[in-house]
């Protein structure tokens, strides 16, 4: 179980690092575009396409599993916090199972779409520059696939240790 946790943690850490790098690159790219537009009267070609198809998708989807790993997703506990701890844990496990199913469906559909976009070599032409966008379609299923893996891992630990195990604890 520790080997799985280590491998999953490494994958989540790597995806989060890629997301952080994408965020920094997005800031630098946009700043360079604005500076080029202001000083050279010519914006960088493809900025909007690259920002919206690559950077933003990476920043949104790749760190999903990182938030799940630390149980940092938003939750509202008006009624649940008044229930007994074992009941809270069972409800958390049910919510994790539900989330795993939903993210699993997103992953499956995302992979289908990414493969379809790869087959036709999807691209955008912006300011007479061709920008291939088909690789960006893999970012969403990678992020949602990682959160599914994190949720399944949490549920497996819950299944092994029973209702006394807190699925909200970070791994």
GROMACS .gro file of N, CA and C in nm:
model
  513
    1UNK      N    1   0.083  -0.120   0.000
    1UNK     CA    2   0.000   0.000   0.000
    1UNK      C    3   0.087   0.126   0.000
    2UNK      N    4   0.202   0.119   0.067
    2UNK     CA    5   0.291   0.235   0.071
    2UNK      C    6   0.352   0.262  -0.064
    3UNK      N    7   0.380   0.159  -0.142
    3UNK     CA    8   0.436   0.178  -0.276
    3UNK      C    9   0.335   0.250  -0.366
    4UNK      N   10   0.209   0.212  -0.353
    4UNK     CA   11   0.103   0.278  -0.431
    4UNK      C   12   0.093   0.424  -0.389
    5UNK      N   13   0.096   0.447  -0.259
    5UNK     CA   14   0.087   0.585  -0.208
    5UNK      C   15   0.204   0.669  -0.258
    6UNK      N   16   0.323   0.610  -0.259
    6UNK     CA   17   0.441   0.682  -0.305
    6UNK      C   18   0.431   0.714  -0.455
    7UNK      N   19   0.391   0.616  -0.534
    7UNK     CA   20   0.377   0.637  -0.679
    7UNK      C   21   0.268   0.739  -0.710
    8UNK      N   22   0.155   0.726  -0.643
    8UNK     CA   23   0.045   0.819  -0.664
    8UNK      C   24   0.084   0.960  -0.619
    9UNK      N   25   0.152   0.968  -0.506
    9UNK     CA   26   0.200   1.098  -0.457
    9UNK      C   27   0.297   1.162  -0.554
   10UNK      N   28   0.385   1.081  -0.614
   10UNK     CA   29   0.479   1.133  -0.714
   10UNK      C   30   0.408   1.185  -0.838
   11UNK      N   31   0.309   1.110  -0.884
   11UNK     CA   32   0.232   1.153  -1.002
   11UNK      C   33   0.155   1.282  -0.973
   12UNK      N   34   0.095   1.288  -0.856
   12UNK     CA   35   0.020   1.408  -0.817
   12UNK      C   36   0.115   1.527  -0.803
   13UNK      N   37   0.229   1.504  -0.741
   13UNK     CA   38   0.328   1.611  -0.727
   13UNK      C   39   0.379   1.660  -0.861
   14UNK      N   40   0.403   1.567  -0.953
   14UNK     CA   41   0.449   1.604  -1.087
   14UNK      C   42   0.345   1.686  -1.162
   15UNK      N   43   0.220   1.644  -1.155
   15UNK     CA   44   0.113   1.717  -1.222
   15UNK      C   45   0.095   1.857  -1.161
   16UNK      N   46   0.109   1.865  -1.030
   16UNK     CA   47   0.097   1.994  -0.963
   16UNK      C   48   0.213   2.086  -1.002
   17UNK      N   49   0.331   2.029  -1.015
   17UNK     CA   50   0.447   2.107  -1.058
   17UNK      C   51   0.426   2.160  -1.201
   18UNK      N   52   0.378   2.076  -1.289
   18UNK     CA   53   0.350   2.119  -1.426
   18UNK      C   54   0.247   2.232  -1.425
   19UNK      N   55   0.146   2.220  -1.340
   19UNK     CA   56   0.045   2.324  -1.328
   19UNK      C   57   0.106   2.456  -1.279
   20UNK      N   58   0.194   2.448  -1.182
   20UNK     CA   59   0.259   2.569  -1.130
   20UNK      C   60   0.347   2.634  -1.236
   21UNK      N   61   0.419   2.551  -1.312
   21UNK     CA   62   0.503   2.604  -1.420
   21UNK      C   63   0.414   2.669  -1.526
   22UNK      N   64   0.301   2.607  -1.558
   22UNK     CA   65   0.208   2.664  -1.655
   22UNK      C   66   0.156   2.800  -1.608
   23UNK      N   67   0.131   2.812  -1.479
   23UNK     CA   68   0.084   2.939  -1.424
   23UNK      C   69   0.189   3.048  -1.441
   24UNK      N   70   0.313   3.016  -1.410
   24UNK     CA   71   0.422   3.113  -1.424
   24UNK      C   72   0.442   3.148  -1.572
   25UNK      N   73   0.443   3.047  -1.659
   25UNK     CA   74   0.458   3.072  -1.802
   25UNK      C   75   0.344   3.158  -1.856
   26UNK      N   76   0.224   3.134  -1.807
   26UNK     CA   77   0.110   3.214  -1.850
   26UNK      C   78   0.130   3.361  -1.813
   27UNK      N   79   0.176   3.386  -1.691
   27UNK     CA   80   0.200   3.524  -1.649
   27UNK      C   81   0.309   3.589  -1.734
   28UNK      N   82   0.417   3.517  -1.757
   28UNK     CA   83   0.528   3.571  -1.837
   28UNK      C   84   0.482   3.596  -1.981
   29UNK      N   85   0.409   3.500  -2.037
   29UNK     CA   86   0.362   3.510  -2.175
   29UNK      C   87   0.269   3.630  -2.193
   30UNK      N   88   0.174   3.646  -2.102
   30UNK     CA   89   0.080   3.757  -2.112
   30UNK      C   90   0.153   3.890  -2.094
   31UNK      N   91   0.246   3.893  -2.000
   31UNK     CA   92   0.324   4.016  -1.979
   31UNK      C   93   0.405   4.050  -2.103
   32UNK      N   94   0.469   3.950  -2.164
   32UNK     CA   95   0.546   3.973  -2.286
   32UNK      C   96   0.456   4.019  -2.400
   33UNK      N   97   0.336   3.963  -2.408
   33UNK     CA   98   0.241   4.003  -2.512
   33UNK      C   99   0.200   4.149  -2.496
   34UNK      N  100   0.170   4.189  -2.373
   34UNK     CA  101   0.131   4.328  -2.346
   34UNK      C  102   0.249   4.422  -2.374
   35UNK      N  103   0.369   4.383  -2.332
   35UNK     CA  104   0.487   4.466  -2.356
   35UNK      C  105   0.514   4.479  -2.506
   36UNK      N  106   0.502   4.368  -2.581
   36UNK     CA  107   0.523   4.373  -2.725
   36UNK      C  108   0.419   4.462  -2.793
   37UNK      N  109   0.296   4.452  -2.746
   37UNK     CA  110   0.189   4.534  -2.803
   37UNK      C  111   0.215   4.682  -2.774
   38UNK      N  112   0.262   4.711  -2.654
   38UNK     CA  113   0.283   4.851  -2.613
   38UNK      C  114   0.409   4.910  -2.676
   39UNK      N  115   0.519   4.836  -2.671
   39UNK     CA  116   0.647   4.890  -2.718
   39UNK      C  117   0.673   4.869  -2.867
   40UNK      N  118   0.626   4.757  -2.921
   40UNK     CA  119   0.655   4.724  -3.060
   40UNK      C  120   0.533   4.737  -3.152
   41UNK      N  121   0.420   4.771  -3.093
   41UNK     CA  122   0.292   4.783  -3.166
   41UNK      C  123   0.256   4.655  -3.239
   42UNK      N  124   0.302   4.543  -3.185
   42UNK     CA  125   0.272   4.414  -3.245
   42UNK      C  126   0.265   4.308  -3.136
   43UNK      N  127   0.145   4.259  -3.106
   43UNK     CA  128   0.135   4.155  -3.001
   43UNK      C  129   0.198   4.025  -3.046
   44UNK      N  130   0.229   3.940  -2.949
   44UNK     CA  131   0.284   3.808  -2.982
   44UNK      C  132   0.175   3.723  -3.046
   45UNK      N  133   0.203   3.661  -3.158
   45UNK     CA  134   0.100   3.578  -3.222
   45UNK      C  135   0.070   3.453  -3.139
   46UNK      N  136  -0.057   3.423  -3.130
   46UNK     CA  137  -0.099   3.301  -3.064
   46UNK      C  138  -0.117   3.308  -2.914
   47UNK      N  139  -0.102   3.426  -2.856
   47UNK     CA  140  -0.111   3.436  -2.710
   47UNK      C  141  -0.246   3.388  -2.658
   48UNK      N  142  -0.353   3.437  -2.716
   48UNK     CA  143  -0.486   3.400  -2.668
   48UNK      C  144  -0.509   3.250  -2.684
   49UNK      N  145  -0.469   3.194  -2.796
   49UNK     CA  146  -0.488   3.051  -2.820
   49UNK      C  147  -0.407   2.967  -2.723
   50UNK      N  148  -0.284   3.005  -2.699
   50UNK     CA  149  -0.198   2.927  -2.609
   50UNK      C  150  -0.246   2.940  -2.464
   51UNK      N  151  -0.280   3.061  -2.424
   51UNK     CA  152  -0.328   3.082  -2.286
   51UNK      C  153  -0.456   3.005  -2.261
   52UNK      N  154  -0.552   3.016  -2.351
   52UNK     CA  155  -0.682   2.953  -2.327
   52UNK      C  156  -0.683   2.803  -2.350
   53UNK      N  157  -0.597   2.753  -2.439
   53UNK     CA  158  -0.599   2.609  -2.468
   53UNK      C  159  -0.497   2.528  -2.389
   54UNK      N  160  -0.391   2.588  -2.345
   54UNK     CA  161  -0.286   2.515  -2.274
   54UNK      C  162  -0.276   2.557  -2.127
   55UNK      N  163  -0.234   2.682  -2.105
   55UNK     CA  164  -0.206   2.726  -1.968
   55UNK      C  165  -0.328   2.714  -1.876
   56UNK      N  166  -0.440   2.768  -1.920
   56UNK     CA  167  -0.558   2.768  -1.832
   56UNK      C  168  -0.608   2.627  -1.801
   57UNK      N  169  -0.606   2.542  -1.901
   57UNK     CA  170  -0.652   2.403  -1.880
   57UNK      C  171  -0.558   2.332  -1.782
   58UNK      N  172  -0.429   2.352  -1.798
   58UNK     CA  173  -0.332   2.290  -1.707
   58UNK      C  174  -0.349   2.342  -1.565
   59UNK      N  175  -0.368   2.471  -1.551
   59UNK     CA  176  -0.382   2.531  -1.417
   59UNK      C  177  -0.509   2.485  -1.347
   60UNK      N  178  -0.614   2.460  -1.422
   60UNK     CA  179  -0.741   2.418  -1.361
   60UNK      C  180  -0.745   2.269  -1.331
   61UNK      N  181  -0.706   2.185  -1.425
   61UNK     CA  182  -0.729   2.042  -1.410
   61UNK      C  183  -0.614   1.964  -1.345
   62UNK      N  184  -0.491   2.000  -1.371
   62UNK     CA  185  -0.380   1.920  -1.319
   62UNK      C  186  -0.369   1.918  -1.167
   63UNK      N  187  -0.400   2.027  -1.095
   63UNK     CA  188  -0.387   2.019  -0.949
   63UNK      C  189  -0.510   1.967  -0.875
   64UNK      N  190  -0.610   1.916  -0.945
   64UNK     CA  191  -0.729   1.864  -0.877
   64UNK      C  192  -0.694   1.756  -0.775
   65UNK      N  193  -0.609   1.664  -0.813
   65UNK     CA  194  -0.572   1.553  -0.724
   65UNK      C  195  -0.492   1.603  -0.605
   66UNK      N  196  -0.414   1.710  -0.624
   66UNK     CA  197  -0.339   1.768  -0.513
   66UNK      C  198  -0.434   1.818  -0.405
   67UNK      N  199  -0.539   1.885  -0.447
   67UNK     CA  200  -0.640   1.933  -0.351
   67UNK      C  201  -0.710   1.815  -0.283
   68UNK      N  202  -0.738   1.710  -0.359
   68UNK     CA  203  -0.804   1.592  -0.301
   68UNK      C  204  -0.711   1.520  -0.205
   69UNK      N  205  -0.585   1.514  -0.241
   69UNK     CA  206  -0.487   1.445  -0.156
   69UNK      C  207  -0.486   1.506  -0.016
   70UNK      N  208  -0.495   1.636  -0.008
   70UNK     CA  209  -0.494   1.703   0.122
   70UNK      C  210  -0.633   1.731   0.177
   71UNK      N  211  -0.736   1.677   0.112
   71UNK     CA  212  -0.875   1.701   0.151
   71UNK      C  213  -0.904   1.850   0.163
   72UNK      N  214  -0.866   1.925   0.060
   72UNK     CA  215  -0.879   2.071   0.062
   72UNK      C  216  -0.990   2.122  -0.029
   73UNK      N  217  -1.071   2.034  -0.084
   73UNK     CA  218  -1.182   2.080  -0.167
   73UNK      C  219  -1.288   2.145  -0.078
   74UNK      N  220  -1.364   2.234  -0.135
   74UNK     CA  221  -1.468   2.305  -0.060
   74UNK      C  222  -1.577   2.207  -0.017
   75UNK      N  223  -1.617   2.218   0.107
   75UNK     CA  224  -1.727   2.135   0.156
   75UNK      C  225  -1.809   2.217   0.255
   76UNK      N  226  -1.939   2.189   0.257
   76UNK     CA  227  -2.030   2.257   0.348
   76UNK      C  228  -2.086   2.151   0.441
   77UNK      N  229  -2.067   2.171   0.570
   77UNK     CA  230  -2.106   2.070   0.667
   77UNK      C  231  -2.203   2.127   0.769
   78UNK      N  232  -2.322   2.154   0.725
   78UNK     CA  233  -2.422   2.210   0.816
   78UNK      C  234  -2.487   2.098   0.898
   79UNK      N  235  -2.532   1.996   0.831
   79UNK     CA  236  -2.600   1.885   0.897
   79UNK      C  237  -2.502   1.775   0.938
   80UNK      N  238  -2.408   1.744   0.851
   80UNK     CA  239  -2.318   1.631   0.870
   80UNK      C  240  -2.234   1.645   0.997
   81UNK      N  241  -2.190   1.766   1.028
   81UNK     CA  242  -2.104   1.785   1.146
   81UNK      C  243  -2.175   1.753   1.277
   82UNK      N  244  -2.306   1.744   1.274
   82UNK     CA  245  -2.383   1.712   1.396
   82UNK      C  246  -2.403   1.561   1.413
   83UNK      N  247  -2.365   1.484   1.314
   83UNK     CA  248  -2.381   1.338   1.320
   83UNK      C  249  -2.262   1.275   1.392
   84UNK      N  250  -2.280   1.149   1.432
   84UNK     CA  251  -2.171   1.075   1.497
   84UNK      C  252  -2.055   1.057   1.400
   85UNK      N  253  -1.933   1.051   1.454
   85UNK     CA  254  -1.812   1.043   1.372
   85UNK      C  255  -1.813   0.925   1.275
   86UNK      N  256  -1.853   0.804   1.316
   86UNK     CA  257  -1.857   0.694   1.218
   86UNK      C  258  -1.955   0.720   1.103
   87UNK      N  259  -2.065   0.787   1.131
   87UNK     CA  260  -2.162   0.821   1.026
   87UNK      C  261  -2.102   0.925   0.932
   88UNK      N  262  -2.033   1.024   0.988
   88UNK     CA  263  -1.965   1.125   0.906
   88UNK      C  264  -1.866   1.058   0.812
   89UNK      N  265  -1.792   0.963   0.864
   89UNK     CA  266  -1.691   0.894   0.783
   89UNK      C  267  -1.756   0.811   0.673
   90UNK      N  268  -1.867   0.747   0.701
   90UNK     CA  269  -1.938   0.671   0.597
   90UNK      C  270  -1.991   0.764   0.489
   91UNK      N  271  -2.045   0.878   0.531
   91UNK     CA  272  -2.093   0.976   0.433
   91UNK      C  273  -1.979   1.031   0.349
   92UNK      N  274  -1.864   1.056   0.411
   92UNK     CA  275  -1.747   1.101   0.336
   92UNK      C  276  -1.704   0.995   0.234
   93UNK      N  277  -1.710   0.869   0.274
   93UNK     CA  278  -1.674   0.761   0.182
   93UNK      C  279  -1.773   0.756   0.066
   94UNK      N  280  -1.901   0.773   0.094
   94UNK     CA  281  -2.003   0.775  -0.013
   94UNK      C  282  -1.980   0.893  -0.107
   95UNK      N  283  -1.948   1.008  -0.051
   95UNK     CA  284  -1.920   1.125  -0.134
   95UNK      C  285  -1.795   1.102  -0.219
   96UNK      N  286  -1.695   1.037  -0.162
   96UNK     CA  287  -1.574   1.006  -0.239
   96UNK      C  288  -1.604   0.909  -0.352
   97UNK      N  289  -1.688   0.810  -0.326
   97UNK     CA  290  -1.727   0.715  -0.430
   97UNK      C  291  -1.802   0.786  -0.542
   98UNK      N  292  -1.895   0.872  -0.505
   98UNK     CA  293  -1.973   0.949  -0.603
   98UNK      C  294  -1.879   1.036  -0.687
   99UNK      N  295  -1.787   1.106  -0.621
   99UNK     CA  296  -1.691   1.190  -0.693
   99UNK      C  297  -1.604   1.108  -0.786
  100UNK      N  298  -1.562   0.989  -0.741
  100UNK     CA  299  -1.478   0.903  -0.826
  100UNK      C  300  -1.554   0.860  -0.951
  101UNK      N  301  -1.682   0.830  -0.937
  101UNK     CA  302  -1.763   0.792  -1.054
  101UNK      C  303  -1.776   0.910  -1.150
  102UNK      N  304  -1.809   1.027  -1.098
  102UNK     CA  305  -1.826   1.145  -1.184
  102UNK      C  306  -1.694   1.180  -1.254
  103UNK      N  307  -1.584   1.187  -1.179
  103UNK     CA  308  -1.456   1.218  -1.240
  103UNK      C  309  -1.409   1.106  -1.334
  104UNK      N  310  -1.448   0.983  -1.304
  104UNK     CA  311  -1.417   0.873  -1.394
  104UNK      C  312  -1.487   0.889  -1.528
  105UNK      N  313  -1.613   0.931  -1.524
  105UNK     CA  314  -1.685   0.956  -1.648
  105UNK      C  315  -1.623   1.072  -1.725
  106UNK      N  316  -1.582   1.177  -1.654
  106UNK     CA  317  -1.514   1.288  -1.719
  106UNK      C  318  -1.383   1.244  -1.783
  107UNK      N  319  -1.309   1.158  -1.715
  107UNK     CA  320  -1.184   1.107  -1.768
  107UNK      C  321  -1.208   1.026  -1.895
  108UNK      N  322  -1.303   0.937  -1.889
  108UNK     CA  323  -1.336   0.851  -2.002
  108UNK      C  324  -1.376   0.936  -2.124
  109UNK      N  325  -1.466   1.030  -2.101
  109UNK     CA  326  -1.512   1.116  -2.210
  109UNK      C  327  -1.399   1.207  -2.260
  110UNK      N  328  -1.315   1.254  -2.169
  110UNK     CA  329  -1.201   1.338  -2.207
  110UNK      C  330  -1.100   1.264  -2.293
  111UNK      N  331  -1.074   1.139  -2.259
  111UNK     CA  332  -0.981   1.058  -2.340
  111UNK      C  333  -1.040   1.036  -2.480
  112UNK      N  334  -1.169   1.006  -2.486
  112UNK     CA  335  -1.233   0.989  -2.617
  112UNK      C  336  -1.217   1.114  -2.702
  113UNK      N  337  -1.244   1.229  -2.643
  113UNK     CA  338  -1.234   1.356  -2.716
  113UNK      C  339  -1.089   1.385  -2.756
  114UNK      N  340  -0.995   1.360  -2.666
  114UNK     CA  341  -0.853   1.383  -2.697
  114UNK      C  342  -0.809   1.296  -2.814
  115UNK      N  343  -0.851   1.170  -2.815
  115UNK     CA  344  -0.815   1.081  -2.925
  115UNK      C  345  -0.876   1.127  -3.057
  116UNK      N  346  -1.000   1.174  -3.049
  116UNK     CA  347  -1.067   1.225  -3.169
  116UNK      C  348  -0.994   1.349  -3.223
  117UNK      N  349  -0.955   1.439  -3.132
  117UNK     CA  350  -0.883   1.561  -3.173
  117UNK      C  351  -0.743   1.528  -3.227
  118UNK      N  352  -0.682   1.423  -3.175
  118UNK     CA  353  -0.551   1.380  -3.224
  118UNK      C  354  -0.564   1.326  -3.366
  119UNK      N  355  -0.669   1.249  -3.392
  119UNK     CA  356  -0.689   1.191  -3.525
  119UNK      C  357  -0.700   1.298  -3.633
  120UNK      N  358  -0.766   1.409  -3.600
  120UNK     CA  359  -0.785   1.514  -3.700
  120UNK      C  360  -0.682   1.626  -3.688
  121UNK      N  361  -0.588   1.611  -3.595
  121UNK     CA  362  -0.482   1.711  -3.573
  121UNK      C  363  -0.540   1.852  -3.557
  122UNK      N  364  -0.624   1.868  -3.457
  122UNK     CA  365  -0.690   1.996  -3.432
  122UNK      C  366  -0.589   2.108  -3.412
  123UNK      N  367  -0.618   2.221  -3.472
  123UNK     CA  368  -0.530   2.337  -3.459
  123UNK      C  369  -0.612   2.465  -3.469
  124UNK      N  370  -0.547   2.576  -3.434
  124UNK     CA  371  -0.606   2.710  -3.445
  124UNK      C  372  -0.508   2.795  -3.524
  125UNK      N  373  -0.561   2.881  -3.607
  125UNK     CA  374  -0.475   2.978  -3.676
  125UNK      C  375  -0.506   3.114  -3.616
  126UNK      N  376  -0.402   3.174  -3.559
  126UNK     CA  377  -0.417   3.306  -3.498
  126UNK      C  378  -0.303   3.394  -3.550
  127UNK      N  379  -0.338   3.505  -3.609
  127UNK     CA  380  -0.242   3.599  -3.667
  127UNK      C  381  -0.149   3.527  -3.765
  128UNK      N  382  -0.208   3.447  -3.850
  128UNK     CA  383  -0.135   3.371  -3.954
  128UNK      C  384  -0.035   3.269  -3.898
  129UNK      N  385  -0.054   3.230  -3.774
  129UNK     CA  386   0.033   3.130  -3.712
  129UNK      C  387  -0.053   3.009  -3.675
  130UNK      N  388  -0.009   2.892  -3.719
  130UNK     CA  389  -0.081   2.768  -3.685
  130UNK      C  390  -0.034   2.720  -3.548
  131UNK      N  391  -0.132   2.694  -3.461
  131UNK     CA  392  -0.104   2.644  -3.326
  131UNK      C  393  -0.180   2.514  -3.309
  132UNK      N  394  -0.107   2.404  -3.297
  132UNK     CA  395  -0.171   2.275  -3.274
  132UNK      C  396  -0.232   2.275  -3.134
  133UNK      N  397  -0.360   2.240  -3.126
  133UNK     CA  398  -0.428   2.237  -2.997
  133UNK      C  399  -0.460   2.096  -2.950
  134UNK      N  400  -0.443   1.997  -3.037
  134UNK     CA  401  -0.480   1.861  -2.998
  134UNK      C  402  -0.405   1.810  -2.874
  135UNK      N  403  -0.277   1.846  -2.849
  135UNK     CA  404  -0.214   1.795  -2.727
  135UNK      C  405  -0.280   1.846  -2.599
  136UNK      N  406  -0.337   1.965  -2.605
  136UNK     CA  407  -0.401   2.023  -2.485
  136UNK      C  408  -0.523   1.944  -2.440
  137UNK      N  409  -0.583   1.869  -2.530
  137UNK     CA  410  -0.701   1.792  -2.495
  137UNK      C  411  -0.669   1.677  -2.400
  138UNK      N  412  -0.543   1.643  -2.382
  138UNK     CA  413  -0.504   1.537  -2.289
  138UNK      C  414  -0.488   1.589  -2.146
  139UNK      N  415  -0.481   1.719  -2.128
  139UNK     CA  416  -0.459   1.775  -1.993
  139UNK      C  417  -0.577   1.747  -1.900
  140UNK      N  418  -0.699   1.765  -1.949
  140UNK     CA  419  -0.816   1.742  -1.864
  140UNK      C  420  -0.827   1.596  -1.820
  141UNK      N  421  -0.817   1.498  -1.910
  141UNK     CA  422  -0.827   1.359  -1.862
  141UNK      C  423  -0.711   1.317  -1.772
  142UNK      N  424  -0.594   1.379  -1.789
  142UNK     CA  425  -0.483   1.348  -1.698
  142UNK      C  426  -0.519   1.396  -1.558
  143UNK      N  427  -0.568   1.519  -1.548
  143UNK     CA  428  -0.605   1.574  -1.417
  143UNK      C  429  -0.720   1.499  -1.352
  144UNK      N  430  -0.824   1.471  -1.429
  144UNK     CA  431  -0.938   1.399  -1.372
  144UNK      C  432  -0.903   1.253  -1.343
  145UNK      N  433  -0.816   1.195  -1.425
  145UNK     CA  434  -0.771   1.057  -1.397
  145UNK      C  435  -0.692   1.049  -1.267
  146UNK      N  436  -0.610   1.150  -1.241
  146UNK     CA  437  -0.534   1.152  -1.115
  146UNK      C  438  -0.626   1.168  -0.995
  147UNK      N  439  -0.729   1.249  -1.007
  147UNK     CA  440  -0.819   1.264  -0.892
  147UNK      C  441  -0.899   1.135  -0.871
  148UNK      N  442  -0.932   1.065  -0.978
  148UNK     CA  443  -0.999   0.934  -0.964
  148UNK      C  444  -0.907   0.838  -0.890
  149UNK      N  445  -0.779   0.836  -0.928
  149UNK     CA  446  -0.683   0.747  -0.861
  149UNK      C  447  -0.672   0.783  -0.712
  150UNK      N  448  -0.668   0.912  -0.681
  150UNK     CA  449  -0.659   0.955  -0.541
  150UNK      C  450  -0.784   0.914  -0.463
  151UNK      N  451  -0.899   0.931  -0.524
  151UNK     CA  452  -1.025   0.894  -0.457
  151UNK      C  453  -1.035   0.743  -0.438
  152UNK      N  454  -0.998   0.666  -0.538
  152UNK     CA  455  -1.001   0.520  -0.527
  152UNK      C  456  -0.904   0.473  -0.419
  153UNK      N  457  -0.787   0.536  -0.415
  153UNK     CA  458  -0.689   0.501  -0.311
  153UNK      C  459  -0.746   0.530  -0.172
  154UNK      N  460  -0.808   0.645  -0.154
  154UNK     CA  461  -0.869   0.678  -0.025
  154UNK      C  462  -0.978   0.577   0.010
  155UNK      N  463  -1.059   0.541  -0.089
  155UNK     CA  464  -1.166   0.444  -0.064
  155UNK      C  465  -1.110   0.306  -0.031
  156UNK      N  466  -1.001   0.268  -0.095
  156UNK     CA  467  -0.938   0.139  -0.065
  156UNK      C  468  -0.887   0.138   0.078
  157UNK      N  469  -0.825   0.248   0.121
  157UNK     CA  470  -0.779   0.255   0.260
  157UNK      C  471  -0.898   0.250   0.356
  158UNK      N  472  -1.005   0.315   0.320
  158UNK     CA  473  -1.127   0.312   0.402
  158UNK      C  474  -1.181   0.169   0.409
  159UNK      N  475  -1.182   0.101   0.294
  159UNK     CA  476  -1.232  -0.037   0.290
  159UNK      C  477  -1.148  -0.132   0.373
  160UNK      N  478  -1.017  -0.110   0.375
  160UNK     CA  479  -0.928  -0.197   0.451
  160UNK      C  480  -0.940  -0.169   0.601
  161UNK      N  481  -0.947  -0.042   0.636
  161UNK     CA  482  -0.947  -0.004   0.779
  161UNK      C  483  -1.084   0.015   0.839
  162UNK      N  484  -1.189   0.018   0.756
  162UNK     CA  485  -1.323   0.027   0.807
  162UNK      C  486  -1.367   0.168   0.843
  163UNK      N  487  -1.481   0.176   0.910
  163UNK     CA  488  -1.543   0.305   0.940
  163UNK      C  489  -1.462   0.390   1.037
  164UNK      N  490  -1.362   0.332   1.101
  164UNK     CA  491  -1.278   0.410   1.191
  164UNK      C  492  -1.174   0.492   1.116
  165UNK      N  493  -1.157   0.462   0.987
  165UNK     CA  494  -1.058   0.534   0.908
  165UNK      C  495  -1.121   0.661   0.849
  166UNK      N  496  -1.051   0.770   0.859
  166UNK     CA  497  -1.100   0.899   0.811
  166UNK      C  498  -1.057   0.920   0.666
  167UNK      N  499  -1.151   0.917   0.571
  167UNK     CA  500  -1.116   0.936   0.430
  167UNK      C  501  -1.075   1.080   0.403
  168UNK      N  502  -1.104   1.172   0.494
  168UNK     CA  503  -1.063   1.311   0.473
  168UNK      C  504  -0.918   1.336   0.513
  169UNK      N  505  -0.854   1.237   0.575
  169UNK     CA  506  -0.714   1.256   0.613
  169UNK      C  507  -0.625   1.254   0.490
  170UNK      N  508  -0.529   1.342   0.488
  170UNK     CA  509  -0.438   1.350   0.374
  170UNK      C  510  -0.350   1.225   0.368
  171UNK      N  511  -0.305   1.191   0.248
  171UNK     CA  512  -0.209   1.080   0.235
  171UNK      C  513  -0.084   1.129   0.170
   0.00000   0.00000   0.00000
